Every structure is written in structure tokens, then in C-alpha cells.
Tab-separated table of C-alpha atoms in Angstrom:
chain	number	residue	atom	x	y	z
A	1	GLU	CA	84.769	79.718	62.183
A	2	ASP	CA	81.606	77.569	62.126
A	3	GLN	CA	82.508	73.919	61.690
A	4	VAL	CA	80.982	70.422	61.775
A	5	THR	CA	83.001	67.220	62.238
A	6	GLN	CA	81.501	63.745	61.950
A	7	SER	CA	83.021	60.515	63.200
A	8	PRO	CA	83.733	57.824	62.404
A	9	GLU	CA	84.174	58.294	58.663
A	10	ALA	CA	82.939	54.750	58.058
A	11	LEU	CA	81.322	52.124	60.256
A	12	ARG	CA	80.639	48.455	59.608
A	13	LEU	CA	78.114	46.735	61.863
A	14	GLN	CA	76.645	43.290	61.983
A	15	GLU	CA	72.853	43.168	61.893
A	16	GLY	CA	71.568	43.756	65.435
A	17	GLU	CA	74.806	45.359	66.677
A	18	SER	CA	73.882	48.771	68.130
A	19	SER	CA	76.217	51.763	67.839
A	20	SER	CA	76.406	55.568	67.740
A	21	LEU	CA	77.516	58.169	65.216
A	22	ASN	CA	78.998	61.441	66.423
A	23	CYS	CA	78.586	65.004	65.139
A	24	SER	CA	80.724	67.665	66.854
A	25	TYR	CA	80.051	71.272	66.024
A	26	THR	CA	81.416	74.749	66.629
A	27	VAL	CA	79.071	77.664	65.987
A	28	SER	CA	78.669	81.077	67.561
A	29	GLY	CA	74.985	80.326	68.135
A	30	LEU	CA	72.822	77.372	67.112
A	31	ARG	CA	69.447	77.766	65.439
A	32	GLY	CA	69.108	74.054	64.713
A	33	LEU	CA	70.970	70.792	64.090
A	34	PHE	CA	69.744	68.477	61.330
A	35	TRP	CA	70.333	64.795	60.586
A	36	TYR	CA	69.921	63.430	57.068
A	37	ARG	CA	70.270	59.999	55.464
A	38	GLN	CA	71.751	59.761	51.966
A	39	ASP	CA	71.630	56.672	49.757
A	40	PRO	CA	74.122	56.318	46.857
A	41	GLY	CA	73.178	58.508	43.895
A	42	LYS	CA	70.284	60.130	45.779
A	43	GLY	CA	69.673	63.385	47.596
A	44	PRO	CA	69.728	63.589	51.404
A	45	GLU	CA	66.530	62.543	53.156
A	46	PHE	CA	65.559	64.556	56.228
A	47	LEU	CA	65.473	62.611	59.513
A	48	PHE	CA	65.492	64.950	62.535
A	49	THR	CA	65.818	68.534	63.725
A	50	LEU	CA	67.177	69.269	67.209
A	51	TYR	CA	66.983	72.761	68.641
A	52	SER	CA	68.385	72.807	72.165
A	53	ALA	CA	70.706	70.865	74.449
A	54	GLY	CA	69.015	67.912	76.118
A	55	GLU	CA	66.548	67.368	73.309
A	56	GLU	CA	66.008	63.848	71.890
A	57	LYS	CA	64.091	62.633	68.831
A	58	GLU	CA	63.307	59.048	67.798
A	59	LYS	CA	62.260	57.339	64.600
A	60	GLU	CA	62.141	53.553	64.351
A	61	ARG	CA	65.668	52.301	65.170
A	62	LEU	CA	67.200	55.786	65.239
A	63	LYS	CA	67.486	58.198	68.144
A	64	ALA	CA	69.180	61.598	67.937
A	65	THR	CA	70.431	63.515	70.962
A	66	LEU	CA	71.965	66.967	71.375
A	67	THR	CA	74.391	68.613	73.800
A	68	LYS	CA	75.979	72.055	73.603
A	69	LYS	CA	78.923	70.712	71.605
A	70	GLU	CA	77.792	67.546	69.854
A	71	SER	CA	74.990	65.350	68.662
A	72	PHE	CA	74.755	61.575	68.569
A	73	LEU	CA	72.737	59.391	66.256
A	74	HIS	CA	72.126	56.105	68.068
A	75	ILE	CA	71.210	53.106	65.939
A	76	THR	CA	69.569	50.270	67.857
A	77	ALA	CA	69.586	46.739	66.401
A	78	PRO	CA	70.344	47.945	62.861
A	79	LYS	CA	69.187	46.119	59.743
A	80	PRO	CA	70.898	45.963	56.333
A	81	GLU	CA	68.400	48.527	55.006
A	82	ASP	CA	69.868	51.083	57.435
A	83	SER	CA	73.048	51.083	55.343
A	84	ALA	CA	73.573	54.630	54.028
A	85	THR	CA	75.626	57.760	54.616
A	86	TYR	CA	74.354	59.824	57.542
A	87	LEU	CA	74.901	63.579	57.305
A	88	CYS	CA	74.814	66.125	60.096
A	89	ALA	CA	74.291	69.851	59.457
A	90	VAL	CA	74.034	72.897	61.698
A	91	GLN	CA	72.218	76.139	61.051
A	92	PRO	CA	73.885	79.058	62.829
A	93	LEU	CA	71.916	81.947	64.270
A	94	GLY	CA	71.942	84.895	61.921
A	95	GLY	CA	70.276	86.384	58.900
A	96	THR	CA	70.597	83.477	56.449
A	97	ASP	CA	69.322	79.915	56.298
A	98	LYS	CA	72.753	78.525	55.523
A	99	LEU	CA	73.453	74.948	56.574
A	100	ILE	CA	76.982	73.822	57.391
A	101	PHE	CA	77.410	70.133	56.638
A	102	GLY	CA	79.805	67.548	57.967
A	103	THR	CA	81.384	65.036	55.604
A	104	GLY	CA	79.146	62.209	56.785
A	105	THR	CA	79.461	58.720	58.258
A	106	ARG	CA	79.143	55.843	55.807
A	107	LEU	CA	77.320	53.017	57.578
A	108	GLN	CA	77.292	49.439	56.332
A	109	VAL	CA	75.151	46.840	58.095
A	110	PHE	CA	75.733	43.291	56.974
A	111	PRO	CA	73.598	40.213	57.725
B	1	ASP	CA	53.154	63.635	45.228
B	2	GLY	CA	54.867	66.782	46.481
B	3	GLY	CA	58.579	67.028	46.053
B	4	ILE	CA	61.624	68.453	44.324
B	5	THR	CA	62.470	67.377	40.788
B	6	GLN	CA	65.947	67.823	39.385
B	7	SER	CA	66.820	67.196	35.759
B	8	PRO	CA	68.676	65.819	34.030
B	9	LYS	CA	70.035	63.051	36.264
B	10	TYR	CA	73.339	63.012	34.313
B	11	LEU	CA	74.867	65.870	32.309
B	12	PHE	CA	78.056	66.184	30.319
B	13	ARG	CA	79.765	69.479	29.586
B	14	LYS	CA	82.188	70.258	26.800
B	15	GLU	CA	85.048	72.723	27.175
B	16	GLY	CA	83.809	76.337	27.006
B	17	GLN	CA	80.168	75.363	27.251
B	18	ASN	CA	77.522	76.672	29.641
B	19	VAL	CA	75.028	74.136	30.959
B	20	THR	CA	71.810	74.617	32.926
B	21	LEU	CA	70.504	72.338	35.662
B	22	SER	CA	66.795	72.358	36.337
B	23	CYS	CA	65.136	72.368	39.770
B	24	GLU	CA	61.356	72.439	40.234
B	25	GLN	CA	59.398	72.116	43.488
B	26	ASN	CA	55.670	71.731	44.111
B	27	LEU	CA	55.871	72.075	47.895
B	28	ASN	CA	54.932	75.779	47.833
B	29	HIS	CA	58.228	76.540	49.576
B	30	ASP	CA	59.528	80.094	49.635
B	31	ALA	CA	63.252	79.333	49.870
B	32	MET	CA	65.387	77.351	47.441
B	33	TYR	CA	69.058	76.403	47.497
B	34	TRP	CA	71.809	74.922	45.343
B	35	TYR	CA	74.586	72.812	46.849
B	36	ARG	CA	77.579	71.071	45.382
B	37	GLN	CA	78.765	67.706	46.770
B	38	ASP	CA	82.297	66.415	46.158
B	39	PRO	CA	83.787	63.148	47.491
B	40	GLY	CA	85.195	63.573	50.994
B	41	GLN	CA	83.687	67.036	51.434
B	42	GLY	CA	80.511	68.291	53.025
B	43	LEU	CA	77.810	69.874	50.900
B	44	ARG	CA	78.759	73.448	49.986
B	45	LEU	CA	76.245	76.215	49.284
B	46	ILE	CA	76.416	77.795	45.822
B	47	TYR	CA	73.389	80.123	45.748
B	48	TYR	CA	70.138	80.527	47.620
B	49	SER	CA	66.888	82.413	47.117
B	50	GLN	CA	64.473	83.403	49.853
B	51	ILE	CA	61.871	84.958	47.576
B	52	VAL	CA	60.999	85.281	43.899
B	53	ASN	CA	63.234	87.662	41.919
B	54	ASP	CA	65.872	87.707	44.661
B	55	PHE	CA	68.890	85.499	45.332
B	56	GLN	CA	72.187	85.607	47.212
B	57	LYS	CA	75.624	84.101	46.714
B	58	GLY	CA	76.690	81.240	48.911
B	59	ASP	CA	80.225	80.149	49.735
B	60	ILE	CA	81.271	79.014	46.238
B	61	ALA	CA	79.274	81.124	43.752
B	62	GLU	CA	82.114	81.867	41.327
B	63	GLY	CA	81.456	80.338	37.897
B	64	TYR	CA	77.748	79.805	38.562
B	65	SER	CA	74.594	81.840	37.946
B	66	VAL	CA	70.934	81.443	38.931
B	67	SER	CA	67.525	82.989	38.363
B	68	ARG	CA	64.272	82.870	40.346
B	69	GLU	CA	61.478	84.073	38.098
B	70	LYS	CA	58.874	81.703	39.528
B	71	LYS	CA	58.360	80.395	43.045
B	72	GLU	CA	58.550	76.776	41.849
B	73	SER	CA	61.714	77.037	39.788
B	74	PHE	CA	65.369	77.776	40.561
B	75	PRO	CA	67.653	76.829	37.620
B	76	LEU	CA	71.430	76.791	38.022
B	77	THR	CA	73.777	77.595	35.132
B	78	VAL	CA	77.320	76.264	35.295
B	79	THR	CA	79.336	78.642	33.143
B	80	SER	CA	82.613	78.085	31.315
B	81	ALA	CA	84.254	80.167	34.066
B	82	GLN	CA	83.793	77.253	36.476
B	83	LYS	CA	87.036	75.374	35.914
B	84	ASN	CA	86.237	72.330	38.034
B	85	PRO	CA	82.540	71.636	37.462
B	86	THR	CA	82.587	67.850	37.920
B	87	ALA	CA	80.412	67.193	40.979
B	88	PHE	CA	77.003	66.082	42.245
B	89	TYR	CA	74.628	69.074	42.340
B	90	LEU	CA	71.754	69.121	44.812
B	91	CYS	CA	68.784	71.458	44.928
B	92	ALA	CA	66.837	71.983	48.152
B	93	SER	CA	63.873	73.975	49.402
B	94	SER	CA	62.408	74.980	52.750
B	95	SER	CA	59.059	76.381	53.761
B	96	ARG	CA	60.072	79.553	55.556
B	97	THR	CA	63.175	81.631	55.777
B	98	GLY	CA	64.696	82.872	58.997
B	99	THR	CA	63.481	79.798	60.869
B	100	ASN	CA	64.839	76.332	61.578
B	101	GLN	CA	62.572	74.577	59.110
B	102	PRO	CA	64.429	71.659	57.485
B	103	GLN	CA	65.633	71.818	53.929
B	104	HIS	CA	64.334	69.052	51.658
B	105	PHE	CA	66.430	67.831	48.763
B	106	GLY	CA	65.964	66.593	45.222
B	107	ASP	CA	67.812	63.549	43.876
B	108	GLY	CA	70.604	65.516	42.261
B	109	THR	CA	72.295	66.006	38.904
B	110	ARG	CA	75.716	64.496	38.278
B	111	LEU	CA	77.781	66.744	36.011
B	112	SER	CA	80.888	65.471	34.234
B	113	ILE	CA	83.360	66.920	31.761
B	114	LEU	CA	83.635	65.400	28.280
């Protein structure tokens, strides 16, 4: 069964304290892995797509990496405005565009 | 500004009532999707449509119905058959089907029971 597991469930960081969020996945074949940011009461905002193992993408303080079994979202020197829930989703190979989402990591960055 | 507009932001349903959630996009995207988000669970797919006048059931379609009469619009009806409708409903769209193009989301409708 296709599955996505994110850890930790919640993370509290002090401003400037770098860390990583994990997304482990099990799919029969991977078309793409997606990272989203979600603020309270809002829809998810697209951050990155990763397609193959070894790929990396960067945007400001965020860097996403991908292996055959997991993806990491590295946050370097976070600021309070990075506080949000980060969602990971995988799109299996096949005839539909279905995304399978993890339950997210709730990040709080305090000054 | 291109984007996805969901309305209303908050909706209340009475017992035995059907309610309809609106989703409109001006991104010229072919595919549209409806997800449900519950606390502690990942987003779950309700219905999706890859082209006008065609749609498919997702993982939790029971108690819901959709239509896709126009490319820009994909309304979701929560029927009285849905016994646990309280959730945050998210609409998404993507530019092409059968590819790994990202899905882009609206800002959701929160549905509660009166």
C-alpha cells in the first residue's frame, strides 16, 4: 500500500537554529514528491517538486532533498515567519494524478 | 491575479441538508481536485476531474457529488448521506494530467454541523 510518513509531528526551534524535517514514503513507483507549506486556516502553498533520487531544490532558507525512500526538508537559520505546517505528498506512477499526503510537521520558530 | 477561489470560507449545515461548495480557477488548468482535511490526518481525495464533463471518484467519495460543466468551475455538493461532514475542504488544480505538475490549492471552506 502506498504510504507517506512525516516526522517529527511537531518541532520547536529558536530563531537561527537549523534543523530537518523527514518524509518517508512507500510507493510502487514514484512520479514525483511534493513539499507544501500550510498556514493556519489557509490552503497548502506549493514549495518544491522532486523527481528522482539525488535531486535537490532550494528556495531561500529551505532545501529539499530526495532519496529512494525518503525526502528531507532542511531549514537553515529559520525565522519566526517560517512557522507553519509543512506537508509532503507523493504521486505514484500510474493512470491518475492522485497525491498521497503525509500528516505534516508543525514547525514553530520563536525569537 | 491568477488563482483558485473557494467560497464560502465558512459554511454551516443543518441535519438532512445538502450544501454546495464553490471552486473557481482562472489558471486555465485542465485538472481539478477536491480534498478533505481532518485534524491529525493527511489530505484525502474526494473527487477529481481531468477534463470538462468528466470526473472520477477518489478515496472517500461516498456522500459527495460533483459536476464539471465548465473548465473553470468544479463545485462539490456535500449530501445528507455524508454522516460526518465537519472538515476543512480544499480545492486544487493542475495544468496537465498524467504528468508531475504540482497541484495548486485554494484557501479552503470550513464546514460545520449546526
